[in-house]
Amino acid sequence: MQIDVAVIHGPNLNLLGTREPGVYGSQTLAEIDTQIMSGARELGLAVTIAQYSGEGEIVDAIHAAAHNARAIVINPAAYTHYSVAVRDAIAAVAIPTIEVHLSNTAAREEFRSIGITSAVARGTIGGFGGYSYVLALYAVAQLLGR
């Protein structure tokens, strides 16, 4: 089945709501997923959403999206900063990828200021909590000519 957007959540995002709420807020991943689905409906986009902790699982999800989606919205989480495998998977697929982050990674620890996956994404949106994903859907809608 062809979908418009594959939303991929990375490691530790399943702990949202209790994980460092001062940094990531109090929204749970389920609440963010609801927000994504609502935004997708408003934009007329068909989406799938999945969360993976393993690097290989994320790479597999990116590869699968290349065959059944028109775009990817991904929060690679910690893999943003060091995963050559996730970076190469994004670079290898021929569909646009928008990277999202809940926090403003540039305003955090120095090691978070470098995002090797960001360099191969079409664009990056961060610092708006769960709404970063909705903003990414707006970007995808524009890229898809909606």
Coordinates of C-alpha atoms in Angstrom, one line a residue:
M1 CA 0.0 0.0 0.0
Q2 CA 1.4 3.4 -1.0
I3 CA 1.4 6.0 1.8
D4 CA 2.4 9.6 1.8
V5 CA 4.6 9.7 4.9
A6 CA 6.4 7.1 7.0
V7 CA 7.0 8.6 10.5
I8 CA 9.9 7.0 12.3
H9 CA 10.6 7.6 16.0
G10 CA 14.1 6.6 17.3
P11 CA 15.4 5.2 20.6
N12 CA 14.1 6.3 24.0
L13 CA 11.2 8.2 22.6
N14 CA 8.9 5.5 24.0
L15 CA 9.8 7.0 27.4
L16 CA 8.5 10.4 26.7
G17 CA 6.3 11.9 29.4
T18 CA 8.6 10.6 32.1
R19 CA 12.0 11.0 30.5
E20 CA 13.7 14.3 31.3
P21 CA 10.4 16.3 31.2
G22 CA 12.5 19.5 31.6
V23 CA 14.1 18.9 28.2
Y24 CA 11.4 16.9 26.4
G25 CA 8.2 18.0 27.9
S26 CA 5.4 16.0 29.4
Q27 CA 3.8 14.7 26.2
T28 CA 3.8 11.0 25.8
L29 CA 4.7 9.3 22.5
A30 CA 1.1 8.3 22.2
E31 CA 0.0 11.9 22.6
I32 CA 2.5 13.0 19.9
D33 CA 1.3 10.2 17.6
T34 CA -2.3 11.5 18.0
Q35 CA -1.0 15.0 17.2
I36 CA 0.7 13.6 14.1
M37 CA -2.4 11.8 13.0
S38 CA -4.6 14.9 13.4
G39 CA -2.1 17.0 11.5
A40 CA -2.0 14.4 8.7
R41 CA -5.8 14.4 8.4
E42 CA -5.9 18.2 8.1
L43 CA -3.3 18.0 5.3
G44 CA -4.8 15.0 3.6
L45 CA -1.8 12.9 4.1
A46 CA -1.8 9.1 4.7
V47 CA 0.8 8.3 7.4
T48 CA 2.3 5.3 9.2
I49 CA 4.0 5.7 12.6
A50 CA 6.5 3.4 14.2
Q51 CA 9.1 3.6 17.0
Y52 CA 12.3 1.7 17.0
S53 CA 15.1 1.5 19.5
G54 CA 17.6 -0.5 17.4
E55 CA 19.8 1.2 14.8
G56 CA 19.2 -1.7 12.4
E57 CA 15.5 -1.5 12.8
I58 CA 15.6 2.1 11.9
V59 CA 17.7 1.4 8.8
D60 CA 15.2 -1.3 7.8
A61 CA 12.3 1.1 8.2
I62 CA 14.0 3.7 6.0
H63 CA 14.6 1.1 3.3
A64 CA 11.0 -0.1 3.5
A65 CA 9.7 3.5 3.3
A66 CA 11.6 3.9 0.0
H67 CA 9.2 1.3 -1.4
N68 CA 5.9 2.3 0.2
A69 CA 6.0 6.0 1.1
R70 CA 6.5 9.3 -0.7
A71 CA 8.5 10.9 2.2
I72 CA 9.9 10.2 5.6
V73 CA 9.7 12.2 8.8
I74 CA 12.3 10.9 11.2
N75 CA 13.5 11.6 14.7
P76 CA 16.7 9.6 14.9
A77 CA 17.1 10.8 18.5
A78 CA 20.6 9.9 19.7
Y79 CA 21.5 8.2 16.4
T80 CA 21.5 11.8 14.9
H81 CA 24.9 12.4 16.3
Y82 CA 26.8 9.3 15.4
S83 CA 25.0 6.7 13.3
V84 CA 26.6 6.4 9.9
A85 CA 24.2 3.6 9.2
V86 CA 21.1 5.7 9.6
R87 CA 22.8 8.6 7.7
D88 CA 23.7 6.3 4.8
A89 CA 20.2 4.8 4.7
I90 CA 18.6 8.3 4.5
A91 CA 21.1 9.2 1.7
A92 CA 20.4 6.0 -0.2
V93 CA 16.6 6.4 -0.5
A94 CA 15.2 8.5 -3.3
I95 CA 12.4 10.1 -1.3
P96 CA 12.6 13.4 0.8
T97 CA 13.4 13.0 4.5
I98 CA 12.6 15.6 7.1
E99 CA 14.4 15.3 10.4
V100 CA 12.7 16.4 13.6
H101 CA 13.7 16.9 17.1
L102 CA 11.6 17.7 20.2
S103 CA 14.3 20.0 21.7
N104 CA 16.6 22.5 20.1
T105 CA 19.6 20.3 19.8
A106 CA 21.9 23.3 19.0
A107 CA 21.1 24.8 22.4
R108 CA 22.0 21.7 24.3
E109 CA 25.2 19.8 25.1
E110 CA 28.0 20.5 22.6
F111 CA 28.0 16.9 21.2
R112 CA 24.4 17.4 20.2
S113 CA 25.3 20.3 17.9
I114 CA 26.6 17.9 15.3
G115 CA 24.0 15.9 13.4
I116 CA 25.4 13.6 10.8
T117 CA 22.0 12.5 9.7
S118 CA 20.9 16.2 9.4
A119 CA 23.3 16.7 6.5
V120 CA 21.4 14.2 4.3
A121 CA 17.9 15.3 5.3
R122 CA 15.9 17.6 3.1
G123 CA 15.5 19.8 6.2
T124 CA 15.5 19.8 10.0
I125 CA 12.8 21.0 12.4
G126 CA 13.4 21.1 16.1
G127 CA 12.7 22.8 19.4
F128 CA 8.9 22.8 19.2
G129 CA 8.1 19.6 21.2
G130 CA 5.6 17.3 19.5
Y131 CA 4.6 20.1 17.2
S132 CA 7.9 19.7 15.4
Y133 CA 6.4 16.6 13.7
V134 CA 3.3 18.6 12.6
L135 CA 5.6 21.3 11.1
A136 CA 7.4 18.5 9.3
L137 CA 4.1 17.3 7.8
Y138 CA 3.5 20.8 6.5
A139 CA 6.9 20.7 4.8
V140 CA 6.2 17.3 3.3
A141 CA 2.8 18.5 2.0
Q142 CA 4.6 21.4 0.3
L143 CA 7.2 19.0 -1.2
L144 CA 4.5 16.7 -2.5
G145 CA 2.6 19.6 -4.0
R146 CA -0.4 19.6 -1.7

